[in-house]
PDB file of C-alpha atoms and ligand atoms in Angstrom:
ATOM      1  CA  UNK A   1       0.000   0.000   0.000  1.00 57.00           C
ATOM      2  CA  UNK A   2       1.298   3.787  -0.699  1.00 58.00           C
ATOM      3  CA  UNK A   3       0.423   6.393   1.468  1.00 63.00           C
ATOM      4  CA  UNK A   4      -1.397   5.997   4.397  1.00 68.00           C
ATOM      5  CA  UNK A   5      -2.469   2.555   3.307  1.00 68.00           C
ATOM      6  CA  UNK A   6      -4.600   3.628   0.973  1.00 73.00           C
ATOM      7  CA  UNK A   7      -6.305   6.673   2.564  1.00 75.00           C
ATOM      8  CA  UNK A   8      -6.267   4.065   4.834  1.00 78.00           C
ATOM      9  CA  UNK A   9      -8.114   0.679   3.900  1.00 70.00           C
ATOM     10  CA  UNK A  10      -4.627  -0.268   5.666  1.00 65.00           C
ATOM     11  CA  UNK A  11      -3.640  -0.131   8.966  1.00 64.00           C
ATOM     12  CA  UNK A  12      -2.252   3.244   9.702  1.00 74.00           C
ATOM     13  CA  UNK A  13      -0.792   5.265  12.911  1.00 85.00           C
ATOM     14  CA  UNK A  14      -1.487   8.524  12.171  1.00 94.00           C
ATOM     15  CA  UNK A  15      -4.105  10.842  10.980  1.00 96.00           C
ATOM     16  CA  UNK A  16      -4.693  11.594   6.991  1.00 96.00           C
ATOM     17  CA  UNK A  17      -3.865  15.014   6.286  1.00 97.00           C
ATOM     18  CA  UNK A  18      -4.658  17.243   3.721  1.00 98.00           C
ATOM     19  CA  UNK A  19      -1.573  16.154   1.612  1.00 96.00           C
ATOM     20  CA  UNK A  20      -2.884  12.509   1.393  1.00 96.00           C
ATOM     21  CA  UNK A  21      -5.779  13.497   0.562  1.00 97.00           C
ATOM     22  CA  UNK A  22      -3.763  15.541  -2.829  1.00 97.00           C
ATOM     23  CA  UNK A  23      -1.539  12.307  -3.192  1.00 95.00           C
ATOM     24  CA  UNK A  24      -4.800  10.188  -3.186  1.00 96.00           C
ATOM     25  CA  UNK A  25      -5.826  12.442  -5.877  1.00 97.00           C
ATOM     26  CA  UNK A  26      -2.641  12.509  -8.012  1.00 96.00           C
ATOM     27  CA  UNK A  27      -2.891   8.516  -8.073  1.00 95.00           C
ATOM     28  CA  UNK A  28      -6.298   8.985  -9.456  1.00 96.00           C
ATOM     29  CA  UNK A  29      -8.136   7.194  -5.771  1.00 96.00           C
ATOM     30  CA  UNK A  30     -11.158   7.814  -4.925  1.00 97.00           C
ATOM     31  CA  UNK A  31     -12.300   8.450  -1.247  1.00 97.00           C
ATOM     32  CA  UNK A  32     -15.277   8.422   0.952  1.00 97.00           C
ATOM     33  CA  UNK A  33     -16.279  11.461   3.906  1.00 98.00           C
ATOM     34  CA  UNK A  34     -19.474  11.534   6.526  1.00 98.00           C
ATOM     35  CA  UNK A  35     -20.774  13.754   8.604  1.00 98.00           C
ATOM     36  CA  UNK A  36     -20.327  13.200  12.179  1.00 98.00           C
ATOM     37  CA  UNK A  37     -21.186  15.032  15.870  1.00 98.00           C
ATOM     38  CA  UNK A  38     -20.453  13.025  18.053  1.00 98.00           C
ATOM     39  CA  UNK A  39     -18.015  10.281  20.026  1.00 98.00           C
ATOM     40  CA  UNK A  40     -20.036   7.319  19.157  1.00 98.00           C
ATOM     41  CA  UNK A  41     -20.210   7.750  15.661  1.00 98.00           C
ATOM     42  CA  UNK A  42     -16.760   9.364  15.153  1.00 98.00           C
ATOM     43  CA  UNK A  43     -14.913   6.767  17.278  1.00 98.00           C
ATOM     44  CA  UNK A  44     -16.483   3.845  14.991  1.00 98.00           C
ATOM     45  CA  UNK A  45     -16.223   5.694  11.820  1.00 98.00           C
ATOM     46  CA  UNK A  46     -12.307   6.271  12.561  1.00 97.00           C
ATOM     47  CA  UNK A  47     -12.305   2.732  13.083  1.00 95.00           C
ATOM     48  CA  UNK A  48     -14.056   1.759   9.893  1.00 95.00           C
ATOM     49  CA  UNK A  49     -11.846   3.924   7.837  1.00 95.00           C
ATOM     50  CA  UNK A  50     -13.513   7.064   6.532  1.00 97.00           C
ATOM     51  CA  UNK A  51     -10.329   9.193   6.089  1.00 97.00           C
ATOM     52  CA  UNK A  52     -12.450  12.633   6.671  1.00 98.00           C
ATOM     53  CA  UNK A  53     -14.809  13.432   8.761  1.00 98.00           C
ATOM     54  CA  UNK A  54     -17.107  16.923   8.484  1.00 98.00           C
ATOM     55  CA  UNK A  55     -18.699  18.066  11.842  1.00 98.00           C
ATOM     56  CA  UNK A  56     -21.347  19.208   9.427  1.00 98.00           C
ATOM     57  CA  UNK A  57     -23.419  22.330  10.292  1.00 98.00           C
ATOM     58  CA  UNK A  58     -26.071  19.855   8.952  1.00 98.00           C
ATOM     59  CA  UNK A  59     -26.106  19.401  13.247  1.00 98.00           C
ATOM     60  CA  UNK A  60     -28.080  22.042  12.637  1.00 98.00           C
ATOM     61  CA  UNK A  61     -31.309  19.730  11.130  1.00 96.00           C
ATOM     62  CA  UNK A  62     -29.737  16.193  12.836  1.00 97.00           C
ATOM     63  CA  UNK A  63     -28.575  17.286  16.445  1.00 98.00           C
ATOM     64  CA  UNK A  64     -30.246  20.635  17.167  1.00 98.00           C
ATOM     65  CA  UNK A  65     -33.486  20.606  15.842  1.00 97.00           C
ATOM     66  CA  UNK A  66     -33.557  23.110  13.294  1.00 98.00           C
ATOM     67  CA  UNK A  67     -35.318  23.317  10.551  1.00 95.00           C
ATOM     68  CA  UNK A  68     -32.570  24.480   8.415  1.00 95.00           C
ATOM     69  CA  UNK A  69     -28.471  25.201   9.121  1.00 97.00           C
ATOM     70  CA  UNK A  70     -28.976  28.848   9.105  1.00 97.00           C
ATOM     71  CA  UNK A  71     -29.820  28.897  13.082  1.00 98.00           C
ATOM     72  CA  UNK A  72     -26.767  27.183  13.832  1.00 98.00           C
ATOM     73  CA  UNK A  73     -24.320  28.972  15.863  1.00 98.00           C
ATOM     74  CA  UNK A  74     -20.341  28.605  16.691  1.00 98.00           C
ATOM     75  CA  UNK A  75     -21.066  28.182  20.205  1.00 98.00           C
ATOM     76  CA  UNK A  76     -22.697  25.334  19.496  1.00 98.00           C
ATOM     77  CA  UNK A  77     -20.398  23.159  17.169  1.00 98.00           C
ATOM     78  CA  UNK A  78     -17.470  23.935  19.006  1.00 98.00           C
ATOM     79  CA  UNK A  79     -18.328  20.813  21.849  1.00 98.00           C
ATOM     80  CA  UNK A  80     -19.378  19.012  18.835  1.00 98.00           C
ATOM     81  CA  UNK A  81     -15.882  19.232  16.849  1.00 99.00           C
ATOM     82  CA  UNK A  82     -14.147  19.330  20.398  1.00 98.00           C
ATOM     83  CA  UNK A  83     -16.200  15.509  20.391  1.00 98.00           C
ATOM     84  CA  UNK A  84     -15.703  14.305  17.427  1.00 98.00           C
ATOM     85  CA  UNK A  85     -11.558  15.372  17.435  1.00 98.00           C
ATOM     86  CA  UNK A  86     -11.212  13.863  20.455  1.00 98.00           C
ATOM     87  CA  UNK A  87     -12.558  10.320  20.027  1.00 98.00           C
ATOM     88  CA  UNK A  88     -10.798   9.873  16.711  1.00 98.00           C
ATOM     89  CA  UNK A  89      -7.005   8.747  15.617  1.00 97.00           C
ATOM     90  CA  UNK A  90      -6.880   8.799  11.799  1.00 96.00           C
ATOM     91  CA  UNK A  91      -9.606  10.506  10.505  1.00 97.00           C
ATOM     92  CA  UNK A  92      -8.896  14.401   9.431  1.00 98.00           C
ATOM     93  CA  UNK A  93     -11.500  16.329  11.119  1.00 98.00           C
ATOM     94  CA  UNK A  94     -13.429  19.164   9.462  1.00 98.00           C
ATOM     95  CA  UNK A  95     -15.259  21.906  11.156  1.00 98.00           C
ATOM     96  CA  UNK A  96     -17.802  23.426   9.362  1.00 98.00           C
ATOM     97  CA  UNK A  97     -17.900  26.904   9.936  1.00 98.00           C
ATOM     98  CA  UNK A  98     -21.689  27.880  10.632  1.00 98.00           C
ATOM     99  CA  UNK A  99     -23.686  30.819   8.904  1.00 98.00           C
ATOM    100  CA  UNK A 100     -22.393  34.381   9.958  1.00 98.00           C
ATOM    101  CA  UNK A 101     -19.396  33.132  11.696  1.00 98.00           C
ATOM    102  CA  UNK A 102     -16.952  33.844   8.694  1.00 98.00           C
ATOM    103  CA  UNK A 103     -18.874  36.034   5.651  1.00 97.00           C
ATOM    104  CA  UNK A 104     -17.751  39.541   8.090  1.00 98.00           C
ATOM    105  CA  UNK A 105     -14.452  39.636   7.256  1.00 98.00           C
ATOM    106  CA  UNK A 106     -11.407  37.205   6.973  1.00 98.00           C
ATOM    107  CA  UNK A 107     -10.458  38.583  10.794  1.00 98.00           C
ATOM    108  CA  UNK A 108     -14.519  37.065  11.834  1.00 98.00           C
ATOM    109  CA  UNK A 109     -13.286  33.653   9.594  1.00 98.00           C
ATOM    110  CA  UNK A 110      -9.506  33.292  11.141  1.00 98.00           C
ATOM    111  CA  UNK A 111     -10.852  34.037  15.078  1.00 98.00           C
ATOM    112  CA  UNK A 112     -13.798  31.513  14.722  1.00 98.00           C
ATOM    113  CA  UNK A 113     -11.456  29.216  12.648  1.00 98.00           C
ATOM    114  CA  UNK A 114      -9.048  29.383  15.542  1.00 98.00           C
ATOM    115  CA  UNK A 115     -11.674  28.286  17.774  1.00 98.00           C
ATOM    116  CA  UNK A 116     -12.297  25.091  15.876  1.00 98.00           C
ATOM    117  CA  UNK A 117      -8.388  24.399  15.318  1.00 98.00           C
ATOM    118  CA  UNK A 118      -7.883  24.898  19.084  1.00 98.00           C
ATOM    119  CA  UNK A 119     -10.383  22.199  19.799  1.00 98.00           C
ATOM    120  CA  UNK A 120      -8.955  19.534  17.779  1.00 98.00           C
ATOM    121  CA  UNK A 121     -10.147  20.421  14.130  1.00 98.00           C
ATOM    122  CA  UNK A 122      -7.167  20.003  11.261  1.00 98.00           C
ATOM    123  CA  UNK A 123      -9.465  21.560   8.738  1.00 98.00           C
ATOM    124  CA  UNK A 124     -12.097  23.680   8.474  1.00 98.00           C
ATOM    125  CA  UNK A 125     -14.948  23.929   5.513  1.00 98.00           C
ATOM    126  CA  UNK A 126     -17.076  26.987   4.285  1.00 98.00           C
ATOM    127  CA  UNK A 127     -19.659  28.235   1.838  1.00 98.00           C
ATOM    128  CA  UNK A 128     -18.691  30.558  -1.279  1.00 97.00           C
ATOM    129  CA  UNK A 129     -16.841  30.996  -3.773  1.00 97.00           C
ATOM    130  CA  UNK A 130     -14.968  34.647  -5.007  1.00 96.00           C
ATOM    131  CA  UNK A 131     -16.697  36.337  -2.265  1.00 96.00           C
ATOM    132  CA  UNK A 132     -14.835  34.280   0.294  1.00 98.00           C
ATOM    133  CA  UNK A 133     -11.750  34.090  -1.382  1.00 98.00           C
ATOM    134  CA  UNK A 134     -10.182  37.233   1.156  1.00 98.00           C
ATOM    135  CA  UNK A 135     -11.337  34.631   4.079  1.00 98.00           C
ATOM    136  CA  UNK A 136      -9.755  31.835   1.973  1.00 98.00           C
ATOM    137  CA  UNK A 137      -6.564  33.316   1.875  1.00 98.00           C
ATOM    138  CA  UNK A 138      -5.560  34.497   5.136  1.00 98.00           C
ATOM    139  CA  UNK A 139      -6.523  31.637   6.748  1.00 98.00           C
ATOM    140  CA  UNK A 140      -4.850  29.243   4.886  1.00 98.00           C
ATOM    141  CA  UNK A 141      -1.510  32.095   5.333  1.00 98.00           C
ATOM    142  CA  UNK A 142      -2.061  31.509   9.046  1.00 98.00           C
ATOM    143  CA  UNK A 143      -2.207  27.933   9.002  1.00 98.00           C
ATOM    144  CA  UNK A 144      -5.728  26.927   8.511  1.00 98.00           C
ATOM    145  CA  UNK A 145      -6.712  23.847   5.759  1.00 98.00           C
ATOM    146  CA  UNK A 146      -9.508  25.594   3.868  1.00 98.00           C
ATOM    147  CA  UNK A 147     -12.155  22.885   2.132  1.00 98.00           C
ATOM    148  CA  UNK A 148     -14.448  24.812   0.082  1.00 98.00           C
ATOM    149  CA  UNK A 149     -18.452  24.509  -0.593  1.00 98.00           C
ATOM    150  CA  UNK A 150     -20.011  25.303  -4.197  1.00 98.00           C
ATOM    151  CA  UNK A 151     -23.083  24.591  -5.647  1.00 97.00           C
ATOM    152  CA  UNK A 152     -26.084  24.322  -3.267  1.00 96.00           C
ATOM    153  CA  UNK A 153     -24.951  26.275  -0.371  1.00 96.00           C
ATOM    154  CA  UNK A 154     -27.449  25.850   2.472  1.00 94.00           C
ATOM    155  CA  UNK A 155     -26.830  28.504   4.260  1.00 96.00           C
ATOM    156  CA  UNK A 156     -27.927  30.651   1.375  1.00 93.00           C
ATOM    157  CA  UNK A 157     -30.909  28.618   1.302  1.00 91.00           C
ATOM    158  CA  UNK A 158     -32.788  32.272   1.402  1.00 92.00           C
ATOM    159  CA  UNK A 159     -31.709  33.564  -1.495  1.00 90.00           C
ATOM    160  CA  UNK A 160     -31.127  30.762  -3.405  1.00 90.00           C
ATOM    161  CA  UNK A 161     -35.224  30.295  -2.834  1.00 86.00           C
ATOM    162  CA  UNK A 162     -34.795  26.333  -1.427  1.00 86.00           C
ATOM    163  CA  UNK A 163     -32.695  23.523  -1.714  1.00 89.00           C
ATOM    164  CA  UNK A 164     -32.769  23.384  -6.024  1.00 89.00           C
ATOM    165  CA  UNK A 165     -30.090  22.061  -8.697  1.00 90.00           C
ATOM    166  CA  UNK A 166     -27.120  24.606  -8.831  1.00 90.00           C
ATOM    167  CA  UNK A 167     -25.204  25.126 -11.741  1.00 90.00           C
ATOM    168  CA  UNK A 168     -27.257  25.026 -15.010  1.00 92.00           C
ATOM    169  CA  UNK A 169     -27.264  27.089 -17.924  1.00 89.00           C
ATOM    170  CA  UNK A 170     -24.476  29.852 -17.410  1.00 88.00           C
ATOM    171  CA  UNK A 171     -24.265  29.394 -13.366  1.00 92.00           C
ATOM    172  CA  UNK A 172     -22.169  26.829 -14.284  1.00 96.00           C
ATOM    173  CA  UNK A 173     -18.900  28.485 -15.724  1.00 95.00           C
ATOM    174  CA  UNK A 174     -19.170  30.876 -12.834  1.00 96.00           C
ATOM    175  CA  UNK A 175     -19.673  28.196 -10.803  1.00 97.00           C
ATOM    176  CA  UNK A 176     -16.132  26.841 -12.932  1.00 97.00           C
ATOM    177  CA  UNK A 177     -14.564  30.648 -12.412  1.00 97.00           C
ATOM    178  CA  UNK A 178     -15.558  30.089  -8.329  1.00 97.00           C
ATOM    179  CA  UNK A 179     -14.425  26.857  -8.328  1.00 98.00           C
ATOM    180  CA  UNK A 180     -10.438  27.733  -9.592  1.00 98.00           C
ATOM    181  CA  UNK A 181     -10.790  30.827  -7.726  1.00 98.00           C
ATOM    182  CA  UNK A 182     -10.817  28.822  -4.382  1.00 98.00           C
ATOM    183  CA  UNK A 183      -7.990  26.594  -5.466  1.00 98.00           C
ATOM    184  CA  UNK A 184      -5.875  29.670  -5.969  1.00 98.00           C
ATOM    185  CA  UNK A 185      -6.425  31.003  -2.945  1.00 98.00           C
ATOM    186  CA  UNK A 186      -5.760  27.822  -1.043  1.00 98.00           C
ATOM    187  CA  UNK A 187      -8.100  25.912  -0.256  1.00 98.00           C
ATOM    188  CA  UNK A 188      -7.434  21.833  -0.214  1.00 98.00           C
ATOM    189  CA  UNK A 189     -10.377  20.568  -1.851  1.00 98.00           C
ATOM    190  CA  UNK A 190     -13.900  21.419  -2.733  1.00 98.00           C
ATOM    191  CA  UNK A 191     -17.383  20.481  -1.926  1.00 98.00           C
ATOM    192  CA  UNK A 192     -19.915  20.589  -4.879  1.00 98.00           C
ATOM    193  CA  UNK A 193     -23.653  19.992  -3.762  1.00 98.00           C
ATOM    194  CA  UNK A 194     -26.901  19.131  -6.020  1.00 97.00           C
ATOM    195  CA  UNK A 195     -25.109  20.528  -9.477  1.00 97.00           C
ATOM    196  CA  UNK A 196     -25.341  18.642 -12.761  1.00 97.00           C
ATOM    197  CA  UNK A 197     -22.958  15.338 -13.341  1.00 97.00           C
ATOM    198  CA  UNK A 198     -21.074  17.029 -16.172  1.00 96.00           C
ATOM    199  CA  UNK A 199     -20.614  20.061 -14.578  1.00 97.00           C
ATOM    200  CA  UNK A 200     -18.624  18.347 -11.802  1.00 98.00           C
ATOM    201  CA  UNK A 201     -16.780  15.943 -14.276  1.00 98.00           C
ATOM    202  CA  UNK A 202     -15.892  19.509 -15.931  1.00 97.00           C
ATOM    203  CA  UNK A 203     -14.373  20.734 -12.326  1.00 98.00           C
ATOM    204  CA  UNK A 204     -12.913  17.941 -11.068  1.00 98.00           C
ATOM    205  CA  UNK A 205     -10.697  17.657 -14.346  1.00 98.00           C
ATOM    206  CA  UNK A 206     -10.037  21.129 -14.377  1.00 98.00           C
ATOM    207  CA  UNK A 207      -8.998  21.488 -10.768  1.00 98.00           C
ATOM    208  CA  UNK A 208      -5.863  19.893  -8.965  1.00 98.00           C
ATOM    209  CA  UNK A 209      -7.621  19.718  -5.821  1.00 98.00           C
ATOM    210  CA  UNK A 210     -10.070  17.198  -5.086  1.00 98.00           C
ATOM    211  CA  UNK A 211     -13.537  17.395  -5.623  1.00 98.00           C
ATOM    212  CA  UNK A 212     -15.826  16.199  -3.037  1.00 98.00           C
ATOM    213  CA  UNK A 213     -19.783  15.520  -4.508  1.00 98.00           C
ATOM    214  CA  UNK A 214     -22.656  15.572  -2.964  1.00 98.00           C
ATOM    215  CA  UNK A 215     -25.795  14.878  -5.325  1.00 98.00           C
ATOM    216  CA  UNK A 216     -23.043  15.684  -7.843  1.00 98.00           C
ATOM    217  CA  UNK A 217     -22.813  11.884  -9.904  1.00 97.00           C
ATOM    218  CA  UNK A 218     -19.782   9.705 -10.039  1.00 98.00           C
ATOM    219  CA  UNK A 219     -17.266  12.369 -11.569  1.00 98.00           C
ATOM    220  CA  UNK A 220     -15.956  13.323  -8.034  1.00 98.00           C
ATOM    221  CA  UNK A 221     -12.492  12.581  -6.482  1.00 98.00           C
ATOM    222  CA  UNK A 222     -14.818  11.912  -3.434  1.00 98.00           C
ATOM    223  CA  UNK A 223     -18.194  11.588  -2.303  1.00 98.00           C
ATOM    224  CA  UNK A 224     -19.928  12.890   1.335  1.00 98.00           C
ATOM    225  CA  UNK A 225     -23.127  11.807   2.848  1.00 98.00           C
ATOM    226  CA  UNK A 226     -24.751  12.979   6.224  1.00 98.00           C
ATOM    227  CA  UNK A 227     -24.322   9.909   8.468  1.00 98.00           C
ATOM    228  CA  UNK A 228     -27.858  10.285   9.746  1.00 98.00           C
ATOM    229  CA  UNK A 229     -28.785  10.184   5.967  1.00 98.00           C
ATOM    230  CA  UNK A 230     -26.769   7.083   4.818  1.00 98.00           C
ATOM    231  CA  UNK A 231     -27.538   5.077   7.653  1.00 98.00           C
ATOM    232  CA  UNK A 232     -31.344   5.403   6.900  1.00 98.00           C
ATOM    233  CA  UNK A 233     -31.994   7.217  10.171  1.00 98.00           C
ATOM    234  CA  UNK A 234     -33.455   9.999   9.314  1.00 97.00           C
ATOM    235  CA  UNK A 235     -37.425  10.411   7.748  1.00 95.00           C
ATOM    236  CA  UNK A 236     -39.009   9.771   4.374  1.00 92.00           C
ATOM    237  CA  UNK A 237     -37.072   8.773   1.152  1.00 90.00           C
ATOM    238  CA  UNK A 238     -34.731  12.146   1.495  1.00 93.00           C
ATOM    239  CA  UNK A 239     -32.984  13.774  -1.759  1.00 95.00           C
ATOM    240  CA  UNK A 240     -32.659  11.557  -5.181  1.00 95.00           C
ATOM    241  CA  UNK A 241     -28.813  11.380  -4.747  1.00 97.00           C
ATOM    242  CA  UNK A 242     -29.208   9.871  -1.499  1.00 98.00           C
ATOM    243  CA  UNK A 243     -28.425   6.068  -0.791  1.00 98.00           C
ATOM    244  CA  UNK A 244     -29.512   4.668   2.503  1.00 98.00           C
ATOM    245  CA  UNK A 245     -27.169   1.667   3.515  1.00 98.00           C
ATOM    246  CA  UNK A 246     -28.913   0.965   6.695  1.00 98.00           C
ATOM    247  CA  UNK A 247     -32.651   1.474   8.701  1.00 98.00           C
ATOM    248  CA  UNK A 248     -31.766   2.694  11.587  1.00 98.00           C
ATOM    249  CA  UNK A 249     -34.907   4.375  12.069  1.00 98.00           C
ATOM    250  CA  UNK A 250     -36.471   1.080  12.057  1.00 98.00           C
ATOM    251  CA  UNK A 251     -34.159  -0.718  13.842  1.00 98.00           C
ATOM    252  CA  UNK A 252     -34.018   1.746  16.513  1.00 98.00           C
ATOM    253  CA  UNK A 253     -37.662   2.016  16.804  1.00 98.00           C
ATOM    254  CA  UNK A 254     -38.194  -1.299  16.947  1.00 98.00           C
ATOM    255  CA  UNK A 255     -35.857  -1.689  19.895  1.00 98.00           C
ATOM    256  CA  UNK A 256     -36.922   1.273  21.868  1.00 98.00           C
ATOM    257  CA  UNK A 257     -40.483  -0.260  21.344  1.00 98.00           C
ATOM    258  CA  UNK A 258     -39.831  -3.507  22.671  1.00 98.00           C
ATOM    259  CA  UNK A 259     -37.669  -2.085  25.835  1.00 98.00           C
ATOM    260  CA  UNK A 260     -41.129  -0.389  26.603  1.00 98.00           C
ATOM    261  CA  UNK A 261     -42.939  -2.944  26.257  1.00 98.00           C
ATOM    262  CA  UNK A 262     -40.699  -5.787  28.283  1.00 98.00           C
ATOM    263  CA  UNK A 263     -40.435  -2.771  30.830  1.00 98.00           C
ATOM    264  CA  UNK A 264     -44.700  -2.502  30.810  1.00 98.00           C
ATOM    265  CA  UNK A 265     -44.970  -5.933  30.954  1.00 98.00           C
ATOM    266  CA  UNK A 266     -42.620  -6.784  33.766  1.00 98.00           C
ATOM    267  CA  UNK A 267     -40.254  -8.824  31.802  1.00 98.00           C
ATOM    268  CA  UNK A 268     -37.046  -6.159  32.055  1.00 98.00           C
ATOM    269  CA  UNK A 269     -35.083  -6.708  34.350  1.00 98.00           C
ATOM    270  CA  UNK A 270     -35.074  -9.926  34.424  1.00 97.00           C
ATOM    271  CA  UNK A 271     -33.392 -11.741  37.882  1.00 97.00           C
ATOM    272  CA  UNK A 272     -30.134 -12.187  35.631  1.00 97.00           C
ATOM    273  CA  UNK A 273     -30.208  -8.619  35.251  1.00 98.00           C
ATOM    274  CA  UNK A 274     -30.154  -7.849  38.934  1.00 97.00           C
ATOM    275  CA  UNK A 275     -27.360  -8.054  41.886  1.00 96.00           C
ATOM    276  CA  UNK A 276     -27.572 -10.755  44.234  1.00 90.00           C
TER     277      UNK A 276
HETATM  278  O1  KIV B   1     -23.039  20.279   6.847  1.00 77.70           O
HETATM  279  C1  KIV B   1     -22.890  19.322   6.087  1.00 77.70           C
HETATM  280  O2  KIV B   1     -23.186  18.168   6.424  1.00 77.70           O
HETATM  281  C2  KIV B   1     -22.348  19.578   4.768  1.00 77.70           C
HETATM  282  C3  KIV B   1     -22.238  18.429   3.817  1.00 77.70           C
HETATM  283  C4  KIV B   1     -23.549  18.040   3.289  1.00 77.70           C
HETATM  284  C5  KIV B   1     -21.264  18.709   2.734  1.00 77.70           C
HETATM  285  O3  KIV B   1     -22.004  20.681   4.466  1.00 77.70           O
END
């Protein structure tokens, strides 16, 4: 195996970093990131291999209740990253910097930035493309990995009028323009969310970085799902990209159901349940 075993489908002893992630590129591998928010879910993804995991602001609709990401706050996914840095070995971690904590002014991106580095984080993600390039660029200067987002941005979910297809028509070149723009300034690699197949094929051959899809076809370096999403715990059939691996939701229903029902009917705890 080369390095890191493989983006590690080897045994490894020390955490991917951004430049394995380029090298993985370069040999033309492809790579898988989740979400996770948690030390459950981050200690047993490290385990199974996922070489980056993205505290997603998507806590925002799978942790906090939201409706949307927009609500979501720094305060609130710094314990989250803190978590989900601290209960893994190998995986590079990814905050995702949260609506209004970064589009002030590079100083508003590199201070909340900090606070995500100083809890664990080796990377941190955000929305935009030229209009973020000033935050780009001084934090990757001061020693922050900067993974970008194009495409559907959710926290623009208000002026982009709901969670559509990005990219047709003539939003795609600028979407193209955005897209080198951010690899100038920086940044490591690139999210693209909900835009057309070829228009992703089109960026990930015209960009060095890698290109990390989301509802974005095959073309990708990488793909990400929201754990919640993949492992069929969250409701109804969810976006057309989406592939649920798992049902959670019913297996975890099911067993919550039962408990209650052994615990109504006197049948939990049983005596080899108890101390003598
Ligand atoms: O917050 C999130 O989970 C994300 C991914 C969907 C890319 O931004």
């Amino acid at each position: 195996m080369t390095e890191l075993a493989s983006l590690y489908g080897g045994i490894t002893t020390r955490r991917v970093t951004v430049r394995d992630l380029q090298l993985a590129k370069d040999r033309g591998e492809r790579w898988a990131m989740t979400t996770s928010y948690d030390m459950l879910t981050a200690a047993l993804f490290d385990e199974a291999g996922i070489p980056v995991l993205l505290v997603g602001d998507s806590a925002g609709n799978n942790v906090l209740g939201y409706e949307t990401t927009v609500p979501v706050t720094l305060e609130e996914m710094v314990p989250l990253v803190r978590a989900v840095a601290r209960s893994t070995s190998r995986s590079l971690v990814v905050g995702d910097l949260p609506f209004g904590s970064y589009q002030g002014s590079p100083e508003q991106a590199l201070s909340s930035a900090v606070r995500f580095m100083q809890v664990g984080a080796q990377a941190v993600k955000l929305e935009g493309g030229r209009r973020v390039l000033p935050q780009v660029e001084l934090l990757v200067e001061s020693g922050v990995p900067v993974m970008g987002h194009l495409g559907l941005t959710p926290q623009s979910v208000n002026t982009l009028g709901g969670y559509r297809v990005q990219g047709r028509g003539d939003q795609g070149d600028r979407l193209i323009q955005d897209a080198l723009a951010l690899q100038d300034a920086g940044a490591f690699a690139v999210v693209l969310e909900v835009v057309p197949g070829d228009l992703a094929e089109r960026v990930t051959k015209e960009l060095a970085i890698p290109t990390i899809g989301i509802g974005a076809g095959a073309g990708c370096d990488a793909q990400v799902l929201v754990w919640t999403d993949l492992a069929g715990l969250t409701p109804g059939p969810g976006p057309k990209f989406l592939k649920r691996y798992a049902d959670l939701r019913t297996v975890l229903g099911e067993a919550v159901r039962e408990y209650a029902d052994d615990v109504r009917e006197g049948r939990y705890p049983a005596p080899e349940h108890g101390y003598s």
